CSV table of C-alpha atoms and ligand atoms in Angstrom, one decimal:
chain,number,residue,atom,x,y,z
A,1,MET,CA,-35.4,23.1,62.7
A,2,PRO,CA,-33.6,22.6,59.3
A,3,LYS,CA,-31.3,25.3,58.1
A,4,LEU,CA,-32.2,24.8,54.5
A,5,SER,CA,-35.5,24.3,52.8
A,6,ILE,CA,-35.8,23.3,49.1
A,7,VAL,CA,-39.2,23.9,47.4
A,8,ILE,CA,-39.9,22.1,44.1
A,9,PRO,CA,-43.2,22.2,42.2
A,10,PHE,CA,-44.2,19.0,40.3
A,11,TYR,CA,-46.7,18.9,37.5
A,12,ASN,CA,-46.8,15.6,35.6
A,13,GLU,CA,-43.1,14.9,36.2
A,14,GLN,CA,-43.3,11.1,36.7
A,15,GLU,CA,-40.1,10.4,34.8
A,16,ASN,CA,-38.1,13.0,36.8
A,17,VAL,CA,-39.1,12.2,40.4
A,18,ALA,CA,-36.5,9.4,41.1
A,19,ARG,CA,-33.8,11.0,39.0
A,20,LEU,CA,-34.1,14.4,40.7
A,21,CYS,CA,-34.3,13.0,44.2
A,22,LYS,CA,-31.2,10.9,43.6
A,23,ARG,CA,-29.1,13.9,42.4
A,24,LEU,CA,-30.6,16.4,44.9
A,25,PHE,CA,-30.2,14.3,48.0
A,26,ARG,CA,-26.6,13.4,47.0
A,27,VAL,CA,-25.8,17.1,47.0
A,28,LEU,CA,-27.8,17.8,50.2
A,29,ASP,CA,-26.1,14.9,52.1
A,30,SER,CA,-22.7,16.3,51.2
A,31,LEU,CA,-23.5,19.6,52.9
A,32,GLU,CA,-22.9,20.3,56.5
A,33,GLU,CA,-26.3,22.0,56.9
A,34,SER,CA,-29.6,20.3,58.0
A,35,TYR,CA,-32.3,20.4,55.3
A,36,GLU,CA,-35.8,19.6,54.3
A,37,VAL,CA,-37.2,19.2,50.8
A,38,ILE,CA,-40.8,20.2,50.1
A,39,CYS,CA,-42.2,18.7,47.0
A,40,VAL,CA,-45.5,20.2,45.9
A,41,ASN,CA,-47.6,18.1,43.7
A,42,ASP,CA,-49.5,20.6,41.5
A,43,GLY,CA,-52.4,18.4,40.6
A,44,SER,CA,-50.5,15.9,38.4
A,45,ASN,CA,-52.6,13.4,36.7
A,46,ASP,CA,-49.8,10.9,36.1
A,47,LYS,CA,-47.8,8.8,38.6
A,48,THR,CA,-46.0,11.8,40.1
A,49,LEU,CA,-47.8,11.7,43.5
A,50,PRO,CA,-47.3,8.0,44.3
A,51,LEU,CA,-43.7,8.2,43.2
A,52,LEU,CA,-43.2,11.2,45.5
A,53,LEU,CA,-44.8,9.4,48.4
A,54,LYS,CA,-42.5,6.5,47.8
A,55,GLU,CA,-39.5,8.8,48.0
A,56,LYS,CA,-40.9,10.3,51.1
A,57,ASP,CA,-41.0,6.9,52.8
A,58,GLU,CA,-37.4,6.4,52.1
A,59,ARG,CA,-35.9,9.8,52.7
A,60,PRO,CA,-36.1,11.7,56.0
A,61,GLY,CA,-36.6,15.4,55.4
A,62,LEU,CA,-38.9,15.0,52.4
A,63,VAL,CA,-42.3,16.5,52.7
A,64,VAL,CA,-45.0,16.1,50.1
A,65,VAL,CA,-47.6,18.8,49.8
A,66,ASP,CA,-50.5,17.6,47.5
A,67,LEU,CA,-52.6,20.4,46.1
A,68,ALA,CA,-56.3,19.8,45.4
A,69,ARG,CA,-55.7,20.4,41.6
A,70,ASN,CA,-53.5,22.3,39.2
A,71,PHE,CA,-52.9,25.9,40.4
A,72,GLY,CA,-49.8,26.8,38.4
A,73,GLN,CA,-46.1,26.8,39.1
A,74,HIS,CA,-46.0,30.0,41.2
A,75,ALA,CA,-49.1,29.2,43.3
A,76,ALA,CA,-47.5,25.7,43.9
A,77,ILE,CA,-44.3,27.4,45.1
A,78,MET,CA,-46.3,29.6,47.4
A,79,ALA,CA,-47.9,26.5,48.9
A,80,GLY,CA,-44.4,25.1,49.5
A,81,PHE,CA,-43.3,28.4,51.1
A,82,ALA,CA,-46.1,28.1,53.6
A,83,GLN,CA,-44.6,24.8,54.8
A,84,CYS,CA,-40.9,26.0,55.0
A,85,ARG,CA,-39.2,26.1,58.3
A,86,GLY,CA,-35.6,26.7,57.1
A,87,GLU,CA,-33.6,29.9,57.4
A,88,TRP,CA,-32.6,29.7,53.8
A,89,ILE,CA,-35.1,28.7,51.2
A,90,ILE,CA,-34.2,27.6,47.6
A,91,THR,CA,-36.7,27.0,44.8
A,92,MET,CA,-35.9,24.9,41.7
A,93,ASP,CA,-37.6,23.1,38.8
A,94,ALA,CA,-38.4,19.4,38.9
A,95,ASP,CA,-37.1,18.6,35.4
A,96,LEU,CA,-33.4,18.9,36.3
A,97,GLN,CA,-33.0,22.0,34.1
A,98,ASN,CA,-31.6,23.6,37.3
A,99,PRO,CA,-28.7,21.4,38.4
A,100,PRO,CA,-28.8,20.6,42.1
A,101,GLU,CA,-25.0,20.8,42.1
A,102,GLU,CA,-25.4,24.6,42.0
A,103,ILE,CA,-26.9,24.7,45.5
A,104,PRO,CA,-23.6,25.0,47.3
A,105,ASN,CA,-22.9,28.2,45.3
A,106,ILE,CA,-26.2,29.7,46.4
A,107,LEU,CA,-25.3,28.8,50.0
A,108,ASP,CA,-22.0,30.6,49.6
A,109,ALA,CA,-23.8,33.8,48.6
A,110,PHE,CA,-26.1,33.5,51.7
A,111,ARG,CA,-23.0,33.1,53.9
A,112,GLN,CA,-21.6,36.3,52.4
A,113,GLY,CA,-24.7,38.0,53.8
A,114,HIS,CA,-27.0,38.3,50.8
A,115,ASP,CA,-30.7,37.8,51.5
A,116,LEU,CA,-31.7,37.0,47.9
A,117,VAL,CA,-29.7,34.9,45.5
A,118,ALA,CA,-31.0,35.2,41.9
A,119,CYS,CA,-29.5,32.9,39.4
A,120,VAL,CA,-28.7,33.7,35.8
A,121,ARG,CA,-28.9,30.7,33.4
A,122,MET,CA,-25.7,30.4,31.3
A,123,ASN,CA,-25.9,28.5,28.0
A,124,ARG,CA,-29.6,28.0,28.2
A,125,GLN,CA,-30.8,24.7,26.9
A,126,ASP,CA,-34.2,25.8,25.6
A,127,SER,CA,-35.7,26.4,22.2
A,128,LEU,CA,-34.7,29.4,20.3
A,129,PHE,CA,-38.2,30.9,20.7
A,130,ARG,CA,-38.0,30.6,24.4
A,131,LYS,CA,-34.6,32.2,24.6
A,132,TRP,CA,-35.6,35.0,22.4
A,133,ALA,CA,-38.9,35.6,24.3
A,134,SER,CA,-36.9,35.6,27.6
A,135,ARG,CA,-34.5,38.2,26.2
A,136,ILE,CA,-37.3,40.5,25.3
A,137,THR,CA,-39.0,39.9,28.7
A,138,ASN,CA,-35.9,40.7,30.7
A,139,ARG,CA,-35.3,43.9,28.9
A,140,LEU,CA,-38.9,45.0,28.9
A,141,MET,CA,-39.5,44.2,32.5
A,142,THR,CA,-36.3,45.8,33.7
A,143,ARG,CA,-37.4,49.0,31.9
A,144,MET,CA,-41.1,48.9,32.9
A,145,SER,CA,-41.0,47.7,36.5
A,146,GLY,CA,-37.8,49.2,37.6
A,147,ILE,CA,-36.9,45.8,38.9
A,148,SER,CA,-33.5,45.0,37.4
A,149,LEU,CA,-32.9,41.3,36.9
A,150,ARG,CA,-30.8,39.6,34.2
A,151,ASP,CA,-33.0,36.5,34.3
A,152,PHE,CA,-36.6,36.8,35.4
A,153,GLY,CA,-37.5,33.3,34.4
A,154,CYS,CA,-34.9,31.3,36.3
A,155,MET,CA,-36.6,29.5,39.1
A,156,LEU,CA,-33.4,28.4,40.8
A,157,ARG,CA,-33.2,31.0,43.5
A,158,GLY,CA,-32.4,31.4,47.1
A,159,TYR,CA,-34.5,33.5,49.6
A,160,SER,CA,-34.0,34.4,53.2
A,161,GLN,CA,-36.7,33.5,55.7
A,162,GLU,CA,-37.7,37.2,55.9
A,163,ILE,CA,-38.3,37.4,52.2
A,164,VAL,CA,-40.5,34.3,52.1
A,165,ALA,CA,-42.4,35.7,55.1
A,166,GLY,CA,-43.0,38.9,53.2
A,167,ILE,CA,-44.2,37.0,50.2
A,168,LEU,CA,-46.6,34.9,52.3
A,169,GLU,CA,-48.0,38.0,54.1
A,170,ASN,CA,-49.1,39.3,50.7
A,171,PRO,CA,-50.5,36.3,48.9
A,172,GLU,CA,-51.5,37.6,45.5
A,173,TYR,CA,-54.0,35.5,43.5
A,174,ARG,CA,-51.6,35.4,40.5
A,175,THR,CA,-48.1,36.5,40.9
A,176,PHE,CA,-44.6,36.1,39.7
A,177,ILE,CA,-42.3,35.0,42.5
A,178,PRO,CA,-38.8,36.2,41.2
A,179,ALA,CA,-40.1,39.8,40.8
A,180,LEU,CA,-42.0,39.7,44.1
A,181,ALA,CA,-38.9,38.4,46.0
A,182,GLN,CA,-36.8,41.1,44.5
A,183,PHE,CA,-39.3,43.6,45.8
A,184,PHE,CA,-38.7,42.4,49.4
A,185,ALA,CA,-35.0,42.0,49.2
A,186,LYS,CA,-32.5,44.2,51.0
A,187,ASP,CA,-29.3,42.9,49.7
A,188,PRO,CA,-29.9,40.8,46.5
A,189,VAL,CA,-27.1,39.3,44.4
A,190,GLU,CA,-27.1,37.6,41.0
A,191,ILE,CA,-24.9,34.6,40.4
A,192,GLU,CA,-24.4,32.6,37.1
A,193,VAL,CA,-25.5,29.0,37.1
A,194,SER,CA,-25.4,26.3,34.4
A,195,HIS,CA,-28.6,25.1,32.7
A,196,GLU,CA,-29.4,21.7,31.4
A,197,GLU,CA,-31.9,20.2,28.9
A,198,ARG,CA,-35.1,18.9,30.4
A,199,ALA,CA,-34.3,15.4,31.7
A,200,ALA,CA,-37.5,13.8,30.5
A,201,GLY,CA,-41.1,14.8,29.5
A,202,ASP,CA,-42.2,18.0,27.8
A,203,SER,CA,-42.4,21.6,29.0
A,204,LYS,CA,-45.6,22.2,30.9
A,205,TYR,CA,-46.0,25.6,29.3
A,206,SER,CA,-48.1,25.9,26.1
A,207,ILE,CA,-47.9,29.2,24.2
A,208,LEU,CA,-51.2,30.3,25.9
A,209,LYS,CA,-49.9,29.4,29.4
A,210,LEU,CA,-46.6,31.3,28.7
A,211,LEU,CA,-48.6,34.3,27.6
A,212,SER,CA,-50.7,34.2,30.7
A,213,LEU,CA,-47.6,34.0,32.8
A,214,GLN,CA,-46.1,36.9,30.9
A,215,LEU,CA,-49.2,39.0,31.6
A,216,ASP,CA,-49.0,38.1,35.4
A,217,LEU,CA,-45.5,39.5,35.3
A,218,LEU,CA,-46.3,42.5,33.3
A,219,THR,CA,-49.6,43.6,35.0
A,220,GLY,CA,-48.4,42.5,38.4
A,221,PHE,CA,-45.3,44.7,38.4
A,222,SER,CA,-45.9,47.5,36.0
A,223,LEU,CA,-48.4,50.2,35.2
A,224,TRP,CA,-46.6,51.0,31.9
A,225,PRO,CA,-49.2,49.4,29.6
A,226,LEU,CA,-51.8,51.8,31.0
A,227,ARG,CA,-49.4,54.7,30.6
A,228,MET,CA,-48.7,53.6,27.1
A,229,LEU,CA,-52.4,53.8,26.3
A,230,PHE,CA,-52.4,57.4,27.4
A,231,ILE,CA,-49.3,58.2,25.3
A,232,ALA,CA,-50.6,56.3,22.2
A,233,GLY,CA,-54.0,58.0,22.6
A,234,SER,CA,-52.5,61.4,22.8
A,235,PHE,CA,-50.4,60.7,19.8
A,236,MET,CA,-53.4,59.6,17.8
A,237,ALA,CA,-55.5,62.6,18.8
A,238,PHE,CA,-52.7,64.8,17.6
A,239,LEU,CA,-52.5,62.9,14.3
A,240,GLY,CA,-56.2,63.3,13.9
A,241,LEU,CA,-55.9,67.0,14.5
A,242,VAL,CA,-53.2,67.4,11.9
A,243,LEU,CA,-55.1,65.3,9.4
A,244,GLY,CA,-58.3,67.3,10.0
A,245,SER,CA,-56.6,70.6,9.5
A,246,ALA,CA,-54.9,69.3,6.3
A,247,ILE,CA,-58.3,68.3,5.0
A,248,ILE,CA,-59.9,71.7,5.7
A,249,VAL,CA,-57.0,73.5,4.0
A,250,LEU,CA,-57.1,71.2,1.0
A,251,ARG,CA,-60.8,71.6,0.7
A,252,ILE,CA,-60.4,75.4,0.6
A,253,PHE,CA,-57.8,75.2,-2.1
A,254,LEU,CA,-59.1,72.3,-4.1
A,255,GLY,CA,-62.8,72.7,-3.7
A,256,SER,CA,-65.7,70.5,-2.6
A,257,GLU,CA,-65.2,67.8,-5.3
A,258,TRP,CA,-61.9,66.8,-3.8
A,259,ALA,CA,-63.4,66.4,-0.3
A,260,ALA,CA,-65.7,63.5,-1.5
A,261,GLN,CA,-62.7,61.7,-2.8
A,262,GLY,CA,-61.0,62.0,0.6
A,263,VAL,CA,-63.7,59.7,2.1
A,264,PHE,CA,-61.5,56.7,1.9
A,265,THR,CA,-58.7,58.3,3.8
A,266,LEU,CA,-61.1,59.2,6.5
A,267,PHE,CA,-62.4,55.6,6.6
A,268,ALA,CA,-58.9,54.2,6.9
A,269,PHE,CA,-58.2,56.6,9.7
A,270,MET,CA,-61.4,55.6,11.4
A,271,PHE,CA,-60.6,51.9,11.3
A,272,PHE,CA,-57.3,52.6,12.8
A,273,LEU,CA,-58.9,54.6,15.6
A,274,VAL,CA,-61.5,51.9,16.3
A,275,GLY,CA,-58.8,49.3,16.4
A,276,ALA,CA,-56.7,51.4,18.8
A,277,GLN,CA,-59.8,51.8,21.0
A,278,PHE,CA,-60.4,48.1,21.2
A,279,PHE,CA,-56.8,47.5,22.0
A,280,ALA,CA,-57.0,50.1,24.8
A,281,LEU,CA,-60.2,48.5,26.1
A,282,GLY,CA,-58.4,45.2,26.1
A,283,VAL,CA,-55.5,46.5,28.2
A,284,LEU,CA,-58.0,48.1,30.7
A,285,GLY,CA,-60.0,44.9,30.8
A,286,GLU,CA,-56.9,42.9,31.7
A,287,TYR,CA,-56.1,45.1,34.7
A,288,ILE,CA,-59.8,45.3,35.8
A,289,GLY,CA,-60.1,41.5,35.5
A,290,ARG,CA,-57.0,41.2,37.8
A,291,ILE,CA,-58.4,43.7,40.2
A,292,PHE,CA,-61.6,41.7,40.3
A,293,GLN,CA,-59.7,38.4,41.0
A,294,ALA,CA,-57.7,40.1,43.7
A,295,VAL,CA,-60.7,41.7,45.5
A,296,ARG,CA,-62.5,38.4,45.7
A,297,ARG,CA,-59.6,37.2,47.9
A,298,ARG,CA,-59.8,33.6,46.8
A,299,PRO,CA,-56.8,31.6,48.0
A,300,PRO,CA,-54.1,31.1,45.4
A,301,TYR,CA,-54.1,27.4,46.1
A,302,ILE,CA,-55.9,24.7,48.1
A,303,ILE,CA,-54.1,22.0,49.9
A,304,GLY,CA,-55.4,18.4,49.6
A,305,ALA,CA,-52.9,16.8,52.0
A,306,ILE,CA,-49.5,17.1,53.6
A,307,LYS,CA,-47.4,14.0,54.1
A,308,ARG,CA,-44.2,13.9,56.1
A,309,HIS,CA,-41.6,11.2,56.5
A,310,GLU,CA,-42.3,8.9,59.4
A,311,PRO,CA,-39.5,6.9,60.8
B,401,UDP,N1,-45.1,23.3,36.9
B,401,UDP,C1,-46.1,23.3,37.9
B,401,UDP,N2,-47.3,23.6,37.6
B,401,UDP,C2,-47.7,24.0,36.3
B,401,UDP,C3,-46.6,24.0,35.3
B,401,UDP,C4,-45.4,23.7,35.7
B,401,UDP,O1,-45.8,22.9,39.1
B,401,UDP,O2,-48.8,24.3,36.0
B,401,UDP,C5,-43.7,22.9,37.3
B,401,UDP,C6,-43.1,21.8,36.5
B,401,UDP,O3,-43.4,20.5,37.0
B,401,UDP,C7,-41.6,22.1,36.6
B,401,UDP,C8,-41.6,23.6,36.7
B,401,UDP,O4,-42.9,24.0,37.1
B,401,UDP,O5,-41.0,21.6,37.8
B,401,UDP,C9,-41.2,24.3,35.4
B,401,UDP,O6,-42.0,23.8,34.4
B,401,UDP,P1,-41.4,23.5,32.9
B,401,UDP,O7,-40.1,22.8,33.0
B,401,UDP,O8,-42.5,22.8,32.2
B,401,UDP,O9,-41.2,25.0,32.4
B,401,UDP,P2,-40.1,25.5,31.3
B,401,UDP,O10,-38.8,24.9,31.8
B,401,UDP,O11,-40.5,24.9,30.0
B,401,UDP,O12,-40.2,26.9,31.5
B,402,MG,MG1,-38.2,23.1,32.5
């Protein structure tokens, strides 16, 4: 049984496979611990899979899990978790934005007795938009979910076997692993790690995919959007009441002619209310859609094949 399991999702990362393996295995071989590396191919349509299989033939301890198609980063990690046998499990990205050289620091935190090691990216090498969006997410999520994390988005993270078992016992159709892991942790710690620019290729997240991930995080770990609906609704009802009273009073003092001229105010107010109602319906719909997905109990991923190193 290996002591350490590394899980890495790959989606169209052909330029990074060899580069990552070289740096990662150099670090792993310098450790005293036994290890396995689980590379999950998340339905890539470039040369990622054959390149991973080639690495697997050369490197003992490398396991390739090939998913049937693209299921998304977090589902791919879940598929990797299901194959882990290590006592300590570490996830990281395939594009070398998380330097493998940080692994020994994560192991140090495990040795100190922590069961979850969350990393905080220092000097993030991403676009301004992404950094700015992350800052908002981290603040918002900490406030809304009660889960306090400085960096929700960093996928370089260490988990004890128990946490991974907890996550696997509750396979959610769409989830956000850092927040879920935090939920199962007894003694979590945050450490600072360096961050690098993507070694090659482009980010696999379009704006739409980012938004969808954001909603997974928000709806998966917070009921605040629903509560905000209630608060906003109450506020608007109150406003409506005040406006209505004002119109009655003005009509009494200014006469019926004035009332006809107030029609546009009322229209404006009505459009506002109609818009707010649609917004509210949208939020409800988002949650109901997710409930529907969850009750269907479809698997979050489907495995095509698992290939292990054969001596
Ligand atoms: N990834 C994946 N499936 C997807 C999207 C991304 O397995 O549908 C992997 C990707 O190959 C990489 C990691 O998730 O290893 C992070 O993706 P990326 O670097 O594109 O995200 P960013 O750094 O832009 O947040
Ligand atoms: Mg990246």
